[in-house]
Coordinates of C-alpha atoms in Angstrom, one line a residue:
X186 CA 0.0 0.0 0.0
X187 CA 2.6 2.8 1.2
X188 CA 4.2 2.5 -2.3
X189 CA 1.4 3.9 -4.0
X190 CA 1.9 7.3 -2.1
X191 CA 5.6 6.9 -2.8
X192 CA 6.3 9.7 -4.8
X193 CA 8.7 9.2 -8.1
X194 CA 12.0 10.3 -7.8
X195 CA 13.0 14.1 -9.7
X196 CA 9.9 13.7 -11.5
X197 CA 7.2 16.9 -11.6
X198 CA 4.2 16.7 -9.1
X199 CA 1.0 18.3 -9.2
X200 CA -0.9 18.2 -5.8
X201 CA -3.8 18.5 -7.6
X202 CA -3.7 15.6 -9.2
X203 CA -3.4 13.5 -5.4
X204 CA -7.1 13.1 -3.7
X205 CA -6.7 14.4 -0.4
X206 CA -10.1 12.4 0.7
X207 CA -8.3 9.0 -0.6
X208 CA -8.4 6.3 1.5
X209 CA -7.2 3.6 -0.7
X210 CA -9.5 0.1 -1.3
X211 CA -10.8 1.4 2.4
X212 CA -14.7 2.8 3.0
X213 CA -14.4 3.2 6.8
X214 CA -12.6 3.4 9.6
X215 CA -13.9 -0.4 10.9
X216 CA -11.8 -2.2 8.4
X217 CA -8.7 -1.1 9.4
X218 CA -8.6 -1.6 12.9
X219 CA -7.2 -5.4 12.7
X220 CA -4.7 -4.4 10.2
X221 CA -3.3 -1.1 12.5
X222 CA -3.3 -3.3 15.5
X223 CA -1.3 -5.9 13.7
X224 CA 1.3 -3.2 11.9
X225 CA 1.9 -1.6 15.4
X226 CA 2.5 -4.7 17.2
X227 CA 5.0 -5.3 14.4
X228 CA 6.3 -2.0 14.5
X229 CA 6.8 -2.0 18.6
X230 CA 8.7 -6.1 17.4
X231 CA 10.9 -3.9 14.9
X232 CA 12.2 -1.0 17.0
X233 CA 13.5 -4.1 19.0
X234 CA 15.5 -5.6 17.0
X235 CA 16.7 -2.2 15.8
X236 CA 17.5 -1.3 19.2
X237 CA 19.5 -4.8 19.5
X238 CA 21.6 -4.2 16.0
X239 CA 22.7 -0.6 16.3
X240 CA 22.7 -1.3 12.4
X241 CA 21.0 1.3 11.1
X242 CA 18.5 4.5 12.2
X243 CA 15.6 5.9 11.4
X244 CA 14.4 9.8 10.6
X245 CA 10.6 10.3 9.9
X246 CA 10.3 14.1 8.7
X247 CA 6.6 15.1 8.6
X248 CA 5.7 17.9 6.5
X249 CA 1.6 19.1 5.6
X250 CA -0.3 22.5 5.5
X251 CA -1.6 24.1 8.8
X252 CA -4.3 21.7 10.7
X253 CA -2.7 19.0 8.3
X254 CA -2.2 16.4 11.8
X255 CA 1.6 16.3 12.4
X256 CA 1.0 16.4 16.3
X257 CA -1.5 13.9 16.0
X258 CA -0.1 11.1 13.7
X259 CA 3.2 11.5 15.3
X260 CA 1.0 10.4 18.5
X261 CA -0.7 7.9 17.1
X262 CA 1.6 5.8 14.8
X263 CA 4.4 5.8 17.0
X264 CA 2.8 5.8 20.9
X265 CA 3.6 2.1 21.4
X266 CA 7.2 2.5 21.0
X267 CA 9.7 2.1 23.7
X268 CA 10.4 6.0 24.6
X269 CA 14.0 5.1 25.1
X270 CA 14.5 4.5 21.4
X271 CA 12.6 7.2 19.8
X272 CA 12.9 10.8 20.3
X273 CA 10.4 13.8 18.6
X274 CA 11.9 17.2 17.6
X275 CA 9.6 20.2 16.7
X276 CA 11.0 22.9 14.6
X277 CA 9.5 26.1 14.9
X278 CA 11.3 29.5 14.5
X279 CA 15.1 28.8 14.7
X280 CA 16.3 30.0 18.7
X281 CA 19.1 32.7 18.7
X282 CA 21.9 30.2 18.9
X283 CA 20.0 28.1 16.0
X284 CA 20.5 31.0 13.9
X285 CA 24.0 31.5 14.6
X286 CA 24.7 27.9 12.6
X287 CA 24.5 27.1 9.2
X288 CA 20.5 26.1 8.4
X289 CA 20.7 22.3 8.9
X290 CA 22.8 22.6 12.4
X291 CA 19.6 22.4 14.6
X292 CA 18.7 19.4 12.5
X293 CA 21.9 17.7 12.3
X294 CA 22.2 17.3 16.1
X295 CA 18.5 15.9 16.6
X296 CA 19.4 13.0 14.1
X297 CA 19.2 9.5 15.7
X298 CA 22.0 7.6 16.4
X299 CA 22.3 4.1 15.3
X300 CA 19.6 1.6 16.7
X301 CA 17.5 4.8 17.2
X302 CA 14.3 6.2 15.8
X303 CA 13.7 9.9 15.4
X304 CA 10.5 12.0 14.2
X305 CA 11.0 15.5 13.4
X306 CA 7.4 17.8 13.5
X307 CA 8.3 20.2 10.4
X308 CA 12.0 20.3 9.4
X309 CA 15.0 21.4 8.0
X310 CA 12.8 22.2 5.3
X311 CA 11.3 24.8 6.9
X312 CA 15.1 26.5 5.6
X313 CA 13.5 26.5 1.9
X314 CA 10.0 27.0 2.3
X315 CA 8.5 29.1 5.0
X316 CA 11.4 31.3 4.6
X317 CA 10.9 31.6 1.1
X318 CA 6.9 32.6 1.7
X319 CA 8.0 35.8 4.1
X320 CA 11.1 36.9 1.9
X321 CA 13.4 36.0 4.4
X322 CA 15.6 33.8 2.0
X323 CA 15.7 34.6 -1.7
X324 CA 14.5 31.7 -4.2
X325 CA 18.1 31.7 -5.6
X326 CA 19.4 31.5 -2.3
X327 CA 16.6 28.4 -1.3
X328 CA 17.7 26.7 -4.4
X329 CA 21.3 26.7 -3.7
X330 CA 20.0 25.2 -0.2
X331 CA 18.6 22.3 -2.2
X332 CA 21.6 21.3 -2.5
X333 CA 23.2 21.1 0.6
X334 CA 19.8 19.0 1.6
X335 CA 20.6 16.7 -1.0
X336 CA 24.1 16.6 0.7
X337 CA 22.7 16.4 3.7
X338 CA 20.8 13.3 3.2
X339 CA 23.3 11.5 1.1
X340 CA 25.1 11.8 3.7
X341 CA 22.8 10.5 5.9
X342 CA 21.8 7.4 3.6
X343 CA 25.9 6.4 4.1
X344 CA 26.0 6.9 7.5
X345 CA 22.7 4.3 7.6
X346 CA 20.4 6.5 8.7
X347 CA 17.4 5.7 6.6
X348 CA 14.7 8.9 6.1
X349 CA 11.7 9.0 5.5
X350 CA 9.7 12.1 4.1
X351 CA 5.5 12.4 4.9
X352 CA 3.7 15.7 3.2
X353 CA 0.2 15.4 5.3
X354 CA -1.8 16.2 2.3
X355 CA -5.1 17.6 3.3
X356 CA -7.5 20.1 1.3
X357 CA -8.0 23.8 1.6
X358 CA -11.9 22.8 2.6
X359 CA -10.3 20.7 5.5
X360 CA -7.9 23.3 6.7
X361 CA -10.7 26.0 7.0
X362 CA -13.1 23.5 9.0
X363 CA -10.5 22.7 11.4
X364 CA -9.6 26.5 11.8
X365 CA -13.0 27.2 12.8
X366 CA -13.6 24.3 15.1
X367 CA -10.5 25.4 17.1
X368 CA -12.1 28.6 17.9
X369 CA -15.5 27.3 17.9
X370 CA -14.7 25.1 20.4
X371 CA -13.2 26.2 23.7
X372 CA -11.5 23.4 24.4
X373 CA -9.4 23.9 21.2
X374 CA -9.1 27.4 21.4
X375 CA -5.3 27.1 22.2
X376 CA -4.8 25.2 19.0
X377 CA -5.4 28.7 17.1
X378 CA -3.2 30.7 16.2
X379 CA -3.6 34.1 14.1
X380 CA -0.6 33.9 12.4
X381 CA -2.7 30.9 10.7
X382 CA -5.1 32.9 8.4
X383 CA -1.8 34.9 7.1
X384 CA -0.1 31.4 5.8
X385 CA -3.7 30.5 4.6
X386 CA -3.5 33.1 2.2
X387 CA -0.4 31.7 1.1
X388 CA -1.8 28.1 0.3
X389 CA -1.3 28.6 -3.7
X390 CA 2.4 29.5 -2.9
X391 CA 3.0 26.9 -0.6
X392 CA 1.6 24.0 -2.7
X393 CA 3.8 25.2 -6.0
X394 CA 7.2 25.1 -2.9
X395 CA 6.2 21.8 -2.1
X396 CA 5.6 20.6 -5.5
X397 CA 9.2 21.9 -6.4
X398 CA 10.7 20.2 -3.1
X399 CA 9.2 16.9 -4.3
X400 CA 11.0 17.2 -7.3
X401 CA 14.6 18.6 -6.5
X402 CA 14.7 17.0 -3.1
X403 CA 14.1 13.1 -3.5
X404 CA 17.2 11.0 -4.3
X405 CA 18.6 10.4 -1.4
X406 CA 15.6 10.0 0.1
X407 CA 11.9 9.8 -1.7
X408 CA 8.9 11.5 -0.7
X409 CA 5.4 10.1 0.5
X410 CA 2.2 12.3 -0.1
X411 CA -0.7 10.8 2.3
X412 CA -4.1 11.9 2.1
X413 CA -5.1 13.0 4.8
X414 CA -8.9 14.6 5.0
X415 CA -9.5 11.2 6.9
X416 CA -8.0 11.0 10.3
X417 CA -8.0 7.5 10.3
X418 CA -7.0 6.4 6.7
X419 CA -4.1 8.8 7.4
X420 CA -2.8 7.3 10.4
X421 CA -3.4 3.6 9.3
X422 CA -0.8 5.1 5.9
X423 CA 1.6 6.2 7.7
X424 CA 1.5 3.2 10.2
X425 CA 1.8 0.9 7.1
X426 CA 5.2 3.6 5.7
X427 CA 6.7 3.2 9.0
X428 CA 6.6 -0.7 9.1
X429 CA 7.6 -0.9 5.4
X430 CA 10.8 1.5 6.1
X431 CA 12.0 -1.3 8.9
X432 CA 10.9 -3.6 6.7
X433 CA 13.2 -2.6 4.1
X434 CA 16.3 -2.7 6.5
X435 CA 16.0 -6.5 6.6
X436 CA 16.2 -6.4 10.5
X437 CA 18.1 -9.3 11.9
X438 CA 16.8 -10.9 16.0
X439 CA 19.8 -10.3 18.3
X440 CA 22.4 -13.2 17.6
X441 CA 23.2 -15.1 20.8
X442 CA 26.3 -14.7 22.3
X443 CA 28.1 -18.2 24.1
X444 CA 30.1 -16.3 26.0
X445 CA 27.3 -15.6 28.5
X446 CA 26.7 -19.2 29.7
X447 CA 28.8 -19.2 32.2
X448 CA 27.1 -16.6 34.2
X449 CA 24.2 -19.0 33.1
X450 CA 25.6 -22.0 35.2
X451 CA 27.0 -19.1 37.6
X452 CA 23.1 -18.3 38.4
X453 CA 21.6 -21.9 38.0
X454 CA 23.8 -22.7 41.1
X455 CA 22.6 -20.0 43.0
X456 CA 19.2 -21.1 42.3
X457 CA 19.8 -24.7 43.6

């Protein structure tokens, strides 16, 4: 299933042409519920052995319009995992001493280490989008950027640190009926942010970025677009990329080490 959302690599997208309200050979939430509890129990078996090989690590980078879900799906795909192997990084505007480094700095030092999984909320690519929206970094500039990302995560890819890219992809209808439930209802009221309506305006701009990211930023590491109008189809997809990404590592279970049996027979004494 993830493949199909698998985006192809250096090739032109149009997020028009990707149904935001997909949810795949799915009409309801009901039929997915043995298949997600299946995937995460494989998922929590899979951080294991991960954690046990120190082989390889794994970067999710979520990406989506305002309201998209980042917060959420990050909750829900990944809340069965051992805490001590996973770690979640947010990226909102860069602190002082963030913006005395080079742009991928603050991102470089959140990377997982070896037998690790990390999820970063937004991204380095924040660096070649946002920026670009409020004039802060010139186009020329954010395309010369594109290519130390490409660095960056070729240089990840040899250092075995597998990434994977998610753009939440929800609709402009979706994104204005979330905005006005989070002030509708109190209980969401600190969801809302003005600053929101501003980037709304810029929701043409933002899609042609993306679009351009998808297609200078993927061979090191492809992109995933996931529809995402439907809470549930959108976590049970990126549940099902997740799995597929350890998947792909061909994870091996721990290999047993001899040298430990004589604190075996050392403690089968004691026992007597």
């Amino acid at each position: 299933m993830s493949k199909s959302y698998k985006l192809p690599e250096k090739k032109k997208v149009d997020l028009k042409d990707i149904d935001p309200k997909d949810t795949g050979r799915f009409s309801n939430k009901e039929e997915v519920v043995q298949a997600v509890k299946e995937l995460e129990l494989e998922l929590q078996q899979l951080q294991e052995k991960l954690a046990a090989s120190k082989e390889h690590a794994v970067l999710f980078v979520f990406q989506g319009m305002d309201c998209s879900g980042k917060d959420g799906v990050i909750k829900k795909v990944f809340a069965g995992l051992h805490p001590q192997g996973i770690s979640a990084h947010s990226f909102k505007t860069p602190t002082e001493e963030e913006a005395r480094h080079d742009f991928l700095w603050r991102a470089h030092v959140a990377v997982p280490a070896l037998g690790q999984i990390a999820v970063f909320n937004r991204s380095y690519y924040e660096e070649v989008l946002i920026t670009r929206i409020h004039g802060t970094v010139k186009s020329e500039e954010a395309k010369e950027r594109f290519k130390h990302i490409n660095h960056f995560e070729a240089l990840l890819a040899d250092s075995r640190v597998k990434v994977v890219k998610i753009f939440l992809h929800i609709s402009k209808q979706f994104q204005l009926e979330k905005l006005i439930s989070r002030i509708e209802d109190p209980k969401k009221n600190w969801k809302f942010d003005p600053s929101d309506l501003k980037e709304r305006k810029s929701w043409k701009q933002y899609s042609e970025i993306y679009e351009e990211l998808f297609e200078k930023c993927s061979k090191a590491a492809p992109w995933y677009v996931v529809p995402s109008d439907n809470r549930w189809y959108r976590n049970y997809a990126v549940l099902r990329i997740a799995v597929d990404a350890l998947r792909s590592l061909d994870l091996k279970d721990p290999a047993a080490r001899p040298e430990l049996q004589p604190f075996l027979e050392e403690l089968k004494k004691e026992e007597a």
